[in-house]
Amino acid sequence: MPTLTMATLQPGTSRGYLTTPQELRTIAQKAAQNIEPYRSAVDEVLAWAARDWDFSLDEHEGCDSSENPAWIDRNRGAGIVYAKALAYHLTNNAAYAEETVEILQRVMTSVMTIGLRQPQCQLNFGWGTPEFVAAADLIEAYWLDRECTGPLSTIYGDDQMGAGICKRLFQNWLVKNPYYVTSYAAISSQSNWGAAATNATAYVADYLWDRPEVRLIHRVPQLVNEGANFAFSPAEAYRFARQLALDRLNGYGVEYTSNSSCDYLAGEQQSGELPAVKSQITENGIIPEDARREQFCNIAVYNGEYQNYPQIHLNNTIQQCELLYRRGDRSCYDNVAVQAISDYTFVGPDGLTRTTDLHAFRGSIERAINAIIIDAETEWRHDAALEVAYRYYLLNHRLEGVERWFAELTRPSGCSQGVCFGTLTHGFAVGEFPTPPPITAPPSD
C-alpha cells in the first residue's frame, strides 16, 4: 500500500477535496493529447461550465421538493458552479474563476436563512453544499485577500451584512446556514439522508480549518445530549462527522427521524422470515435503512431491481471517505467491523432500550458495492462515485469482484445526488497505474 505524505499548506493553496489545481493541470495535459477518458471528461466539464448560472434565490430559502432550490441542486446550480471552478484550472481562463466568485458572492448576500420547517432542506443542502465548498477551494488563490460583501456573523438568523475578505464571509455563510441546517440529519438519520448530511458537515468543518475560533452549532434530536445542541470548533466538528460516518457503517448510530426505522427492530419494515436487523451496513453489504424503501430491513440480498436509495447512500459516504483519505485517513474506505457483538444494547428512537446482534464483517463500503453489482447483478447508475471508489479499491481491495465494477461505469460520469464529475477527477486510462492523492492535514485544535 503506497505511503501517504502530508503536505504543508501555504496561504492561497487549495486543500483539495476530490481534486486539486495541480491534478487538474495534469488531466488537462492528457486531454490535450486526446487520451481517454480524460478528453471526454474535460469536454463534459467545459460543457457544464458554459451554462449560465441564472437561478433565482430567496432571502429565506425553502425546499419544496428534492430538486429545489434549483441553485443548490447537483443536477443544476451546484454542478455548474463546481464545473466553472474546475474549468478555471483546466483552461487557465480566469473568466471561469471570476464567474465562480460572482456566484458565491450572490449566494452569501441573497440567502439569509435556509428554512428549518421543511426537513427536505437537510437532504438537499447535504447533496449540494460539498460542491460549493469544493468550488470555493479551487479558487483559493484567485480570491485570496479579495473583498466581498457577505454575512459578518456565523449565527443562524443573524443577518448582519458587511464588507470583508471573501473567503471569510463565505465561511460564515456556510456555518450559519448549510452546516446548521444539515447537522440535524447528520446525527439523527442512518439512511442516505444522514450520509449526505454528514458528508456536508465534514466538508464545511474541513473548509474552516483556518478559523479555529469559530463555533459550529450542531443541532441534535431530543434523545442526544439531552436535547442540547453541540458547539464545535472546526477540528471537533470534523472529527465528529468522521465518527458519525463510521458509527453509521458499523451499526452504532440510531435513526431518530423515521417511524419506519429499522432501529425499532419490529414492524412491517422487518420481514418475519428472518431476525430483525438494525441500521448499519450488514455483513452481506445490505444497507437496511435504505433497503426497507423497496424491500425490508433484514434482507440477505437485494432483489435484482435497481437500488436507488442504497446507491445514493454510498455515493455520499464515498465522497466523505475520499475527503478523509485526502487528509491521510483510510479508516472509512478500509472500515470493516471484524468482531461480532452479541446482545448489543442501544436506546431506540422511542427512548426504549433494545437488544440485537451485530455480526462480524459488517460496515464495509467495498462489500456494500459488491452487494449491488456482484450479488444482485443490479445496474449502477451513480457512476461518478463509483469512479472514485473504483480508483481506491482497485489497488486496496480485500474482496473479490472489484474488477467487475468497471463494466458499470458510463463515461463521462455526470453529476447527480453524489459525487460530481468523477471521471474527470478519478478516471484513468487503460494501462495506467492510479496513484494516491496529495494529502493535506485535517483541521487541528
Coordinates of C-alpha atoms in Angstrom, one line a residue:
M1 CA 0.0 0.0 0.0
P2 CA 1.5 3.4 -1.1
T3 CA 2.7 5.7 1.7
L4 CA 0.8 8.9 2.1
T5 CA 2.9 12.0 2.5
M6 CA 1.4 15.0 4.4
A7 CA 1.8 18.4 2.6
T8 CA 2.3 21.7 4.5
L9 CA -0.5 24.0 3.4
Q10 CA 0.6 27.5 2.4
P11 CA -1.7 30.6 2.2
G12 CA -3.7 30.6 -1.0
T13 CA -3.2 26.9 -1.5
S14 CA -6.2 24.6 -2.3
R15 CA -6.8 22.0 0.3
G16 CA -8.2 19.5 -2.3
Y17 CA -11.5 17.7 -1.9
L18 CA -11.9 15.5 -5.0
T19 CA -9.1 17.1 -6.8
T20 CA -6.5 19.9 -6.7
P21 CA -5.3 22.6 -9.2
Q22 CA -2.1 20.5 -9.8
E23 CA -4.0 17.4 -10.6
L24 CA -6.3 19.3 -12.9
R25 CA -3.4 20.6 -14.9
T26 CA -2.1 17.1 -15.4
I27 CA -5.6 16.0 -16.5
A28 CA -5.8 18.9 -19.0
Q29 CA -2.4 17.9 -20.5
K30 CA -3.6 14.3 -21.0
A31 CA -6.9 15.5 -22.5
A32 CA -4.9 17.7 -24.9
Q33 CA -3.2 14.6 -26.1
N34 CA -6.7 13.0 -26.8
I35 CA -6.1 10.4 -24.2
E36 CA -9.3 8.9 -22.8
P37 CA -11.2 9.1 -20.5
Y38 CA -9.6 12.5 -20.0
R39 CA -10.6 14.0 -23.3
S40 CA -14.3 13.2 -22.8
A41 CA -14.3 14.1 -19.1
V42 CA -12.8 17.6 -19.8
D43 CA -15.3 18.1 -22.6
E44 CA -18.2 17.3 -20.3
V45 CA -17.0 19.7 -17.6
L46 CA -16.4 22.5 -20.0
A47 CA -19.9 22.0 -21.4
W48 CA -21.3 22.3 -17.9
A49 CA -19.1 25.3 -17.2
A50 CA -20.5 27.1 -20.3
R51 CA -24.0 27.0 -18.8
D52 CA -25.5 30.2 -17.3
W53 CA -25.9 30.3 -13.5
D54 CA -29.2 32.2 -13.8
F55 CA -31.2 30.9 -10.8
S56 CA -33.5 32.8 -8.5
L57 CA -32.6 32.9 -4.9
D58 CA -34.9 33.7 -1.9
E59 CA -33.9 35.6 1.2
H60 CA -35.4 32.8 3.3
E61 CA -34.9 29.7 1.2
G62 CA -37.2 26.7 1.4
C63 CA -37.2 23.2 -0.2
D64 CA -40.5 22.3 -1.8
S65 CA -39.1 19.1 -3.4
S66 CA -35.9 17.1 -3.8
E67 CA -34.9 19.4 -6.7
N68 CA -35.5 22.8 -5.1
P69 CA -34.0 25.3 -4.7
A70 CA -32.5 24.7 -8.2
W71 CA -29.3 26.6 -7.4
I72 CA -28.2 24.1 -4.8
D73 CA -29.3 21.0 -6.9
R74 CA -26.3 19.0 -8.1
N75 CA -28.0 18.4 -11.5
R76 CA -28.3 22.2 -11.9
G77 CA -26.8 25.0 -9.9
A78 CA -24.3 23.1 -7.7
G79 CA -22.9 21.2 -10.7
I80 CA -22.5 24.4 -12.7
V81 CA -20.6 26.4 -10.1
Y82 CA -18.3 23.4 -9.4
A83 CA -17.7 22.9 -13.2
K84 CA -16.7 26.6 -13.6
A85 CA -14.1 26.3 -10.8
L86 CA -12.8 23.1 -12.4
A87 CA -12.7 24.8 -15.8
Y88 CA -10.6 27.6 -14.4
H89 CA -7.7 25.2 -13.9
L90 CA -8.4 23.0 -16.9
T91 CA -8.2 26.0 -19.3
N92 CA -6.2 28.7 -17.2
N93 CA -9.1 31.1 -18.2
A94 CA -9.6 33.5 -15.3
A95 CA -13.1 34.3 -16.5
Y96 CA -14.3 31.0 -15.0
A97 CA -12.8 31.9 -11.6
E98 CA -14.5 35.3 -11.8
E99 CA -17.8 33.7 -12.5
T100 CA -17.3 31.4 -9.5
V101 CA -16.6 34.4 -7.3
E102 CA -19.7 36.2 -8.6
I103 CA -21.9 33.1 -7.8
L104 CA -20.6 32.7 -4.3
Q105 CA -21.0 36.4 -3.7
R106 CA -24.6 36.3 -4.8
V107 CA -25.4 33.3 -2.7
M108 CA -24.0 34.7 0.5
T109 CA -25.6 38.1 0.1
S110 CA -29.0 36.8 -1.1
V111 CA -29.8 33.8 1.1
M112 CA -30.1 35.0 4.7
T113 CA -31.6 31.7 6.1
I114 CA -32.4 28.2 5.0
G115 CA -35.7 27.0 6.3
L116 CA -35.9 24.6 9.2
R117 CA -39.6 23.7 8.8
Q118 CA -39.1 21.7 5.7
P119 CA -36.9 18.7 6.5
Q120 CA -36.2 18.3 2.8
C121 CA -33.6 21.1 3.1
Q122 CA -31.5 18.9 5.3
L123 CA -31.1 16.5 2.3
N124 CA -31.0 19.0 -0.5
F125 CA -28.2 21.1 1.1
G126 CA -26.5 17.8 2.2
W127 CA -26.3 17.0 -1.5
G128 CA -25.3 20.4 -2.9
T129 CA -23.1 22.0 -0.2
P130 CA -19.9 19.9 -0.9
E131 CA -19.8 21.2 -4.5
F132 CA -19.9 24.8 -3.3
V133 CA -17.2 24.2 -0.8
A134 CA -15.0 22.5 -3.4
A135 CA -15.6 25.3 -5.9
A136 CA -14.5 27.9 -3.3
D137 CA -11.5 25.8 -2.5
L138 CA -10.4 25.6 -6.2
I139 CA -10.4 29.5 -6.4
E140 CA -8.5 29.8 -3.1
A141 CA -5.5 31.6 -4.8
Y142 CA -7.7 33.6 -7.1
W143 CA -9.7 35.4 -4.4
L144 CA -7.0 35.5 -1.8
D145 CA -7.3 38.8 0.1
R146 CA -10.1 39.9 -2.2
E147 CA -13.0 41.9 -0.6
C148 CA -16.7 40.9 -0.9
T149 CA -19.9 41.6 0.8
G150 CA -21.4 38.9 3.0
P151 CA -22.5 37.8 6.4
L152 CA -20.5 39.1 9.3
S153 CA -21.9 36.6 11.7
T154 CA -21.8 32.8 11.9
I155 CA -25.1 32.6 13.9
Y156 CA -28.2 31.3 12.2
G157 CA -30.7 34.1 11.8
D158 CA -28.2 36.9 12.4
D159 CA -28.5 38.8 9.1
Q160 CA -25.7 41.4 9.7
M161 CA -24.0 42.1 6.4
G162 CA -20.8 44.0 5.6
A163 CA -17.5 44.0 3.7
G164 CA -14.7 41.7 4.3
I165 CA -12.4 39.0 2.9
C166 CA -14.5 36.9 0.5
K167 CA -13.4 33.6 1.9
R168 CA -14.1 34.5 5.5
L169 CA -17.6 35.8 4.6
F170 CA -18.4 32.6 2.6
Q171 CA -17.1 30.6 5.6
N172 CA -19.5 32.5 7.8
W173 CA -22.4 31.7 5.5
L174 CA -21.5 28.0 5.4
V175 CA -21.5 27.8 9.2
K176 CA -24.7 29.8 9.8
N177 CA -26.8 28.1 7.1
P178 CA -25.8 24.8 5.5
Y179 CA -23.9 23.4 8.5
Y180 CA -26.6 24.5 10.9
V181 CA -29.4 23.0 8.8
T182 CA -27.8 19.7 7.7
S183 CA -26.3 18.9 11.1
Y184 CA -29.6 17.6 12.4
A185 CA -29.9 14.9 9.8
A186 CA -26.2 14.1 10.1
I187 CA -26.8 12.8 13.6
S188 CA -30.4 11.8 13.5
S189 CA -30.6 9.8 10.3
Q190 CA -29.0 6.5 9.4
S191 CA -30.3 6.5 5.8
N192 CA -29.0 8.2 2.7
W193 CA -30.2 11.5 4.3
G194 CA -27.7 11.1 7.1
A195 CA -24.9 10.0 4.8
A196 CA -25.4 13.2 2.7
A197 CA -25.7 15.5 5.7
T198 CA -22.6 14.0 7.4
N199 CA -20.6 14.5 4.3
A200 CA -21.7 18.1 4.0
T201 CA -20.9 18.9 7.7
A202 CA -17.4 17.2 7.2
Y203 CA -16.8 19.4 4.1
V204 CA -17.8 22.6 5.9
A205 CA -15.8 21.8 9.0
D206 CA -12.7 21.0 6.9
Y207 CA -13.0 24.2 5.0
L208 CA -13.0 26.1 8.3
W209 CA -9.5 24.7 9.1
D210 CA -8.1 28.3 9.3
R211 CA -10.8 29.6 11.6
P212 CA -10.3 27.7 14.9
E213 CA -12.1 30.4 16.9
V214 CA -15.4 29.7 15.1
R215 CA -18.0 27.6 16.8
L216 CA -20.2 25.4 14.6
I217 CA -23.6 24.7 16.1
H218 CA -24.6 21.1 15.6
R219 CA -28.4 20.6 16.2
V220 CA -29.5 17.3 17.9
P221 CA -32.7 15.4 18.4
Q222 CA -34.1 15.2 21.9
L223 CA -32.6 11.9 22.8
V224 CA -29.0 13.0 22.1
N225 CA -27.1 15.1 24.6
E226 CA -30.4 15.7 26.5
G227 CA -31.5 17.7 23.5
A228 CA -28.8 20.4 23.9
N229 CA -27.0 21.4 20.7
F230 CA -23.3 20.9 20.4
A231 CA -20.9 23.9 19.8
F232 CA -17.8 22.5 18.0
S233 CA -14.6 24.0 16.8
P234 CA -13.8 23.1 13.2
A235 CA -11.5 20.3 14.3
E236 CA -14.1 18.9 16.7
A237 CA -16.8 19.2 14.0
Y238 CA -14.6 17.4 11.5
R239 CA -13.8 14.5 14.0
F240 CA -17.5 14.3 14.9
A241 CA -18.5 13.9 11.3
R242 CA -15.9 11.2 10.9
Q243 CA -17.2 9.3 13.9
L244 CA -20.8 9.7 12.7
A245 CA -19.9 8.1 9.4
L246 CA -18.1 5.2 11.0
D247 CA -20.9 4.6 13.5
R248 CA -23.4 4.6 10.7
L249 CA -21.4 1.9 8.9
N250 CA -21.0 -0.3 11.9
G251 CA -24.4 -0.1 13.5
Y252 CA -23.7 2.2 16.4
G253 CA -25.9 5.1 15.2
V254 CA -29.7 5.3 15.7
E255 CA -32.3 6.6 13.2
Y256 CA -34.4 9.1 15.1
T257 CA -36.5 10.7 12.3
S258 CA -38.4 7.8 10.7
N259 CA -41.4 6.0 12.1
S260 CA -40.4 3.0 9.9
S261 CA -36.8 2.9 11.1
C262 CA -35.1 -0.5 11.3
D263 CA -34.0 0.5 14.8
Y264 CA -37.4 -0.3 16.2
L265 CA -36.5 -4.0 15.4
A266 CA -40.1 -4.6 14.6
G267 CA -42.9 -3.5 12.2
E268 CA -43.7 -4.1 8.5
Q269 CA -40.2 -2.9 7.6
Q270 CA -38.8 -6.1 9.0
S271 CA -39.5 -9.4 7.3
G272 CA -40.9 -12.0 9.7
E273 CA -38.9 -14.7 7.9
L274 CA -35.5 -13.5 9.3
P275 CA -34.2 -12.0 12.5
A276 CA -34.7 -8.2 12.7
V277 CA -31.7 -6.1 11.7
K278 CA -30.9 -2.6 12.9
S279 CA -29.4 0.2 10.8
Q280 CA -25.8 -0.4 9.6
I281 CA -24.1 -2.0 6.5
T282 CA -24.6 -5.7 7.2
E283 CA -22.0 -8.4 6.7
N284 CA -23.9 -9.1 3.4
G285 CA -23.4 -5.5 2.3
I286 CA -27.1 -4.5 2.7
I287 CA -27.9 -1.0 3.9
P288 CA -31.1 -1.8 6.0
E289 CA -32.3 1.8 6.4
D290 CA -32.4 2.3 2.6
A291 CA -33.2 -1.3 1.7
R292 CA -36.6 -1.0 3.5
R293 CA -37.7 1.6 1.0
E294 CA -38.1 -1.2 -1.6
Q295 CA -37.9 -4.4 0.4
F296 CA -37.1 -5.0 4.1
C297 CA -34.5 -4.1 6.7
N298 CA -33.4 -7.7 7.1
I299 CA -32.9 -9.0 3.6
A300 CA -29.9 -11.1 2.8
V301 CA -29.6 -9.9 -0.8
Y302 CA -31.2 -7.2 -3.0
N303 CA -33.9 -8.4 -5.3
G304 CA -32.1 -7.7 -8.6
E305 CA -34.0 -4.5 -9.3
Y306 CA -32.3 -1.1 -9.5
Q307 CA -31.4 0.0 -5.9
N308 CA -31.5 3.8 -6.0
Y309 CA -31.5 4.6 -2.2
P310 CA -28.6 2.4 -1.2
Q311 CA -26.6 3.8 -4.2
I312 CA -27.3 7.4 -3.1
H313 CA -26.2 6.4 0.4
L314 CA -23.0 5.0 -0.9
N315 CA -22.4 8.0 -3.2
N316 CA -22.3 10.4 -0.3
T317 CA -20.4 8.1 2.0
I318 CA -17.7 7.5 -0.7
Q319 CA -17.4 11.3 -1.0
Q320 CA -16.6 11.6 2.7
C321 CA -14.3 8.6 2.6
E322 CA -12.3 10.4 -0.2
L323 CA -12.1 13.5 1.9
L324 CA -10.8 11.5 4.9
Y325 CA -8.3 9.8 2.5
R326 CA -7.0 13.1 1.3
R327 CA -6.5 14.1 4.9
G328 CA -4.3 11.0 5.5
D329 CA -7.0 8.8 6.9
R330 CA -8.0 5.5 5.2
S331 CA -10.4 4.4 8.0
C332 CA -13.6 5.0 6.1
Y333 CA -12.6 3.2 2.9
D334 CA -11.0 0.3 4.9
N335 CA -13.6 0.0 7.6
V336 CA -14.7 -3.5 8.5
A337 CA -16.1 -4.3 11.9
V338 CA -14.4 -7.8 12.3
Q339 CA -15.8 -8.5 15.7
A340 CA -19.3 -9.7 16.3
I341 CA -21.2 -8.2 19.2
S342 CA -23.9 -10.4 20.8
D343 CA -26.7 -8.8 22.7
Y344 CA -25.7 -5.3 21.6
T345 CA -27.9 -2.8 23.6
F346 CA -28.9 0.6 22.4
V347 CA -31.6 3.2 23.1
G348 CA -34.1 3.2 20.2
P349 CA -35.8 6.1 18.5
D350 CA -38.6 6.0 21.0
G351 CA -36.3 6.1 24.0
L352 CA -36.8 2.4 24.8
T353 CA -33.8 0.1 25.3
R354 CA -33.4 -2.7 22.7
T355 CA -31.0 -5.6 22.1
T356 CA -29.8 -7.1 18.9
D357 CA -26.8 -9.0 17.5
L358 CA -24.2 -7.1 15.4
H359 CA -22.5 -9.6 13.1
A360 CA -18.8 -9.8 12.2
F361 CA -17.6 -8.2 8.9
R362 CA -20.3 -5.5 8.8
G363 CA -19.6 -1.9 7.8
S364 CA -17.7 -2.4 4.6
I365 CA -18.1 0.1 1.7
E366 CA -16.5 -2.4 -0.6
R367 CA -18.9 -5.2 0.4
A368 CA -21.8 -2.8 0.0
I369 CA -20.9 -2.1 -3.6
N370 CA -20.4 -5.8 -4.3
A371 CA -23.9 -6.4 -2.8
I372 CA -25.4 -4.3 -5.6
I373 CA -23.1 -5.1 -8.6
I374 CA -22.0 -8.6 -7.9
D375 CA -24.6 -10.3 -5.7
A376 CA -27.7 -8.8 -7.1
E377 CA -26.3 -8.0 -10.6
T378 CA -28.0 -4.7 -10.4
E379 CA -27.3 -1.7 -12.6
W380 CA -25.2 1.0 -11.1
R381 CA -26.4 4.5 -12.2
H382 CA -24.5 6.9 -9.9
D383 CA -21.2 6.4 -11.8
A384 CA -19.3 9.4 -10.6
A385 CA -19.0 8.0 -7.1
L386 CA -18.2 4.5 -8.5
E387 CA -15.3 6.1 -10.3
V388 CA -13.9 7.3 -7.0
A389 CA -14.4 4.0 -5.2
Y390 CA -13.0 2.0 -8.2
R391 CA -9.8 4.0 -8.2
Y392 CA -9.2 3.3 -4.5
Y393 CA -10.4 -0.4 -4.3
L394 CA -8.6 -1.5 -7.5
L395 CA -5.4 -1.1 -5.5
N396 CA -6.7 -1.7 -2.0
H397 CA -9.4 -4.3 -2.3
R398 CA -9.9 -7.0 0.2
L399 CA -12.7 -8.8 -1.6
E400 CA -13.1 -10.5 -5.0
G401 CA -15.1 -8.7 -7.6
V402 CA -13.8 -5.2 -7.9
E403 CA -12.6 -5.9 -11.5
R404 CA -16.3 -6.2 -12.4
W405 CA -17.1 -2.7 -11.3
F406 CA -15.5 -1.2 -14.4
A407 CA -18.2 -2.5 -16.7
E408 CA -20.8 -0.5 -14.8
L409 CA -19.1 2.8 -15.4
T410 CA -20.6 5.1 -18.1
R411 CA -18.1 7.7 -19.0
P412 CA -18.1 10.6 -18.6
S413 CA -20.0 10.3 -15.4
G414 CA -22.1 13.4 -14.9
C415 CA -23.4 14.9 -11.7
S416 CA -26.3 13.7 -9.5
Q417 CA -27.1 13.2 -5.8
G418 CA -23.5 12.2 -5.1
V419 CA -20.0 12.9 -6.4
C420 CA -19.9 15.2 -9.5
F421 CA -17.6 14.6 -12.5
G422 CA -15.9 11.5 -11.0
T423 CA -14.5 10.5 -14.4
L424 CA -12.6 13.8 -14.6
T425 CA -11.2 13.6 -11.1
H426 CA -10.7 9.8 -10.7
G427 CA -10.9 8.2 -14.1
F428 CA -7.7 6.8 -15.6
A429 CA -6.7 5.3 -18.9
V430 CA -6.2 1.7 -19.8
G431 CA -2.7 0.6 -18.8
E432 CA -2.3 3.5 -16.3
F433 CA -1.5 2.8 -12.6
P434 CA -3.6 5.1 -10.4
T435 CA -1.6 6.9 -7.8
P436 CA -2.6 8.1 -4.3
P437 CA -3.8 11.7 -4.0
P438 CA -1.9 14.6 -2.4
I439 CA -2.5 14.7 1.3
T440 CA -3.3 17.7 3.5
A441 CA -3.7 17.7 7.2
P442 CA -7.2 17.8 8.7
P443 CA -8.3 20.7 10.9
S444 CA -6.5 20.8 14.2
D445 CA -7.1 22.4 17.6

